[in-house]
GROMACS .gro file of C-alpha atoms in nm:
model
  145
    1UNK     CA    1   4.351  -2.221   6.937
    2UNK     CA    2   4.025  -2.267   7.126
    3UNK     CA    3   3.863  -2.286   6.804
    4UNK     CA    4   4.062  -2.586   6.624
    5UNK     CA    5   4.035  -2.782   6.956
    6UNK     CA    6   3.669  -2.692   6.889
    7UNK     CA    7   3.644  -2.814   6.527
    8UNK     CA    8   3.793  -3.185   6.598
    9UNK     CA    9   3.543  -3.353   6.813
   10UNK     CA   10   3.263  -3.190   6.606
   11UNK     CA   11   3.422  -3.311   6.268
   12UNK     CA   12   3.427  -3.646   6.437
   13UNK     CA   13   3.103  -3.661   6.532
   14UNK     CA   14   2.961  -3.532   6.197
   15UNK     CA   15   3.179  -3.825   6.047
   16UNK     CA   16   2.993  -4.113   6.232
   17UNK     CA   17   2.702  -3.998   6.147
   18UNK     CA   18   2.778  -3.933   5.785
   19UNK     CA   19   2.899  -4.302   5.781
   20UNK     CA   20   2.601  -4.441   5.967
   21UNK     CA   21   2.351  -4.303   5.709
   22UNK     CA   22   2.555  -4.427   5.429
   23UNK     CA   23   2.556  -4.783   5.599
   24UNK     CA   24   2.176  -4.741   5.591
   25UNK     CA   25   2.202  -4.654   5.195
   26UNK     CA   26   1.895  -4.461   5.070
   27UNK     CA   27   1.606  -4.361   5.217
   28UNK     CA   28   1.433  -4.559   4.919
   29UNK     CA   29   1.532  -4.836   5.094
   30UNK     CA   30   1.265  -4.808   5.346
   31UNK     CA   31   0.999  -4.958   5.099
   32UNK     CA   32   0.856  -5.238   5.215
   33UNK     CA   33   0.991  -5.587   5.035
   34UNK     CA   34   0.782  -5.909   5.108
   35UNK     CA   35   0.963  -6.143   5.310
   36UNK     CA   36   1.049  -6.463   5.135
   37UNK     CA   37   0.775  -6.721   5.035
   38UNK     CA   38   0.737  -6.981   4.874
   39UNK     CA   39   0.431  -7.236   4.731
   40UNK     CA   40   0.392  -7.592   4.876
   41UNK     CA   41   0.459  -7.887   4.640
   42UNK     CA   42   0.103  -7.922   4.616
   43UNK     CA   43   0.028  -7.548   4.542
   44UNK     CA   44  -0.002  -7.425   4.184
   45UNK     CA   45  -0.009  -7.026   4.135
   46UNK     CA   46  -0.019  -6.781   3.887
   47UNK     CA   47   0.156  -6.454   3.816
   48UNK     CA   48  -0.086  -6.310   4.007
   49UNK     CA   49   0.097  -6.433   4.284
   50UNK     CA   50   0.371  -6.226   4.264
   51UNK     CA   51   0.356  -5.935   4.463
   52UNK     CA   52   0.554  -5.572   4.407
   53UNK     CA   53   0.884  -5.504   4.544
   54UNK     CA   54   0.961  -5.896   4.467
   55UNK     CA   55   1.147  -6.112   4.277
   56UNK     CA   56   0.948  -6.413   4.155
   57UNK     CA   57   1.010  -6.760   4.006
   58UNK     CA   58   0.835  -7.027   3.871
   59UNK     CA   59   0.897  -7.400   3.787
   60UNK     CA   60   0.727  -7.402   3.534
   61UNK     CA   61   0.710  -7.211   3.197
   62UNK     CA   62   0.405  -6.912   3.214
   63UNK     CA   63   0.459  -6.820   3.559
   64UNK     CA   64   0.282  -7.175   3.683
   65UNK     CA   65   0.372  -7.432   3.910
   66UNK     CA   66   0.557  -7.443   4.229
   67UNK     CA   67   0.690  -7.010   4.304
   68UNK     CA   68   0.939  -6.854   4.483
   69UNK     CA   69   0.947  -6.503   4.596
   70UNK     CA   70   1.167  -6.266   4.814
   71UNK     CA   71   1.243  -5.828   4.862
   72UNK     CA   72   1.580  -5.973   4.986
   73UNK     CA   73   1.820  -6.121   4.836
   74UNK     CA   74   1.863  -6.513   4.840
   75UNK     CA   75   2.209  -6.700   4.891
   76UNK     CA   76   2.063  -7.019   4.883
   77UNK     CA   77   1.692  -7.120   4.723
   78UNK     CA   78   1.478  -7.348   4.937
   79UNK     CA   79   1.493  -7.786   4.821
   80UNK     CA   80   1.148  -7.698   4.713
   81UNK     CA   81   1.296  -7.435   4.439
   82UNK     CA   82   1.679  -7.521   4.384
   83UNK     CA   83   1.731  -7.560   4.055
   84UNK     CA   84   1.403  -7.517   3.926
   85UNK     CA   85   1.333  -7.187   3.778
   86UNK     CA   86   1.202  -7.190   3.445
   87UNK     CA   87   0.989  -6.825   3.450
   88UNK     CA   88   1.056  -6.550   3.651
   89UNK     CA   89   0.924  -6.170   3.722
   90UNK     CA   90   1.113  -5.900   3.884
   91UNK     CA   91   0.869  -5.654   4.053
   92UNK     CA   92   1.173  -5.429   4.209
   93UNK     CA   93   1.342  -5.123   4.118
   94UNK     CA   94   1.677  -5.314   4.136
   95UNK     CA   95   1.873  -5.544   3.890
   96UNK     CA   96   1.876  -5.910   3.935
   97UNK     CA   97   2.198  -6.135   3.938
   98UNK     CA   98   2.152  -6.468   3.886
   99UNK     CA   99   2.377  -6.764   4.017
  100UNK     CA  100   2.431  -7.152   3.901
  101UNK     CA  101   2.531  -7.261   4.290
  102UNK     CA  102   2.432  -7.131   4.681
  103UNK     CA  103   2.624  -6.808   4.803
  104UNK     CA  104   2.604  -6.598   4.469
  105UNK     CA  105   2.857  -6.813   4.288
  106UNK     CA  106   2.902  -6.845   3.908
  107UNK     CA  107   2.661  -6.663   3.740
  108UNK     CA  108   2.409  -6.791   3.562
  109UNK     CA  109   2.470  -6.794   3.150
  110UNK     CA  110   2.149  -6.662   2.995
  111UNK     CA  111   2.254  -6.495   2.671
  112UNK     CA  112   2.239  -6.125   2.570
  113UNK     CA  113   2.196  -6.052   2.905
  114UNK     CA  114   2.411  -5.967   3.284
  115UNK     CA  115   2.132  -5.964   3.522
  116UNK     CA  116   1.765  -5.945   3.525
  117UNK     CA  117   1.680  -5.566   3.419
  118UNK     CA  118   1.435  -5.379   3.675
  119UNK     CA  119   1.050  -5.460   3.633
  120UNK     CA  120   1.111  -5.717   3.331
  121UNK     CA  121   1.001  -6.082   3.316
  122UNK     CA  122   1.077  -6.390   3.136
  123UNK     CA  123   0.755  -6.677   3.063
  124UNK     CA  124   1.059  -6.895   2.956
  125UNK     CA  125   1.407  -6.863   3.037
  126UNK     CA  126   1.571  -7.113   2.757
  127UNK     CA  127   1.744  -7.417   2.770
  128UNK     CA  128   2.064  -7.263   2.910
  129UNK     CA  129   1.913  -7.116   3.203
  130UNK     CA  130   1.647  -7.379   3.281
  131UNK     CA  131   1.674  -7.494   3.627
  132UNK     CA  132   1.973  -7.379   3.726
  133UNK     CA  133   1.918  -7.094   3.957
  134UNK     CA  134   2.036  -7.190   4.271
  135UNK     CA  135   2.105  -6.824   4.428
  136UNK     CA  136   2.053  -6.455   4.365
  137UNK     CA  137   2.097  -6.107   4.458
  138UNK     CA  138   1.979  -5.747   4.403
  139UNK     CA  139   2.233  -5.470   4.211
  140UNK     CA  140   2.193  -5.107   4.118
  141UNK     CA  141   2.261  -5.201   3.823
  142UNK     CA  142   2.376  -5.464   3.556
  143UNK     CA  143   2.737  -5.436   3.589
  144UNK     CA  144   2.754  -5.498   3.929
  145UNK     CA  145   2.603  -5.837   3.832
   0.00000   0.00000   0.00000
């Protein structure tokens, strides 16, 4: 009897902990993401600009003009960047989900294609996805786009 009175607290206690690591998620997560940036109107970069562990857009076709870039994910792009992305580079381990409005809703139509795959880029979206990004978000993978 002294035993299973034994067991229950220490079951408990190796439950919160079990449930506070997975609330932490994986201990890849620990690698540093660049905070969000973005270029002044005036400012024209390059892909060069874009640094690892981000995702990057452009205004402009060829990774030029005006950029965005963020580790985190992004309910709601700056005035500077809404609706504007035209080239993009994702420099993360993680799939992509594009969205038409703020707050990750509708996705965004680009055709053949869920989510932006893991280390891929695009010099030109197309005229269905041309400055209309207005959100996005990071997945595991593409169907959780």
């Amino acid at each position: 009897m002294y035993i299973s009175w034994l067991k229950a607290p220490v079951f408990a206690a190796t439950m919160a902990v079990s449930s506070l690591l997975t609330l932490a998620g994986p201990s890849s997560a620990a690698e540093p993401k660049p905070q969000p940036r973005e270029t002044s109107v005036e400012a024209m970069v390059d892909v060069n600009w874009c640094q690892e562990n981000a995702f990057c857009i452009w205004e402009n076709s060829g990774y030029n003009g005006r950029a965005f870039q963020s580790g985190y994910s992004t309910p709601s792009l700056t005035d500077n960047m809404n609706n504007r992305m035209t080239s993009y580079w994702n420099r993360t381990r993680f799939w992509v989900c594009l969205y038409e409005y703020p707050n990750y809703v509708q996705r965004l139509d680009i055709p053949g294609f869920k989510g932006v795959a893991p280390y891929s880029s695009s010099s030109n979206v197309g005229f269905t996805a041309n400055d209309h990004l207005s959100s996005f978000k990071f997945a595991f993978s593409d169907s959780d786009c």
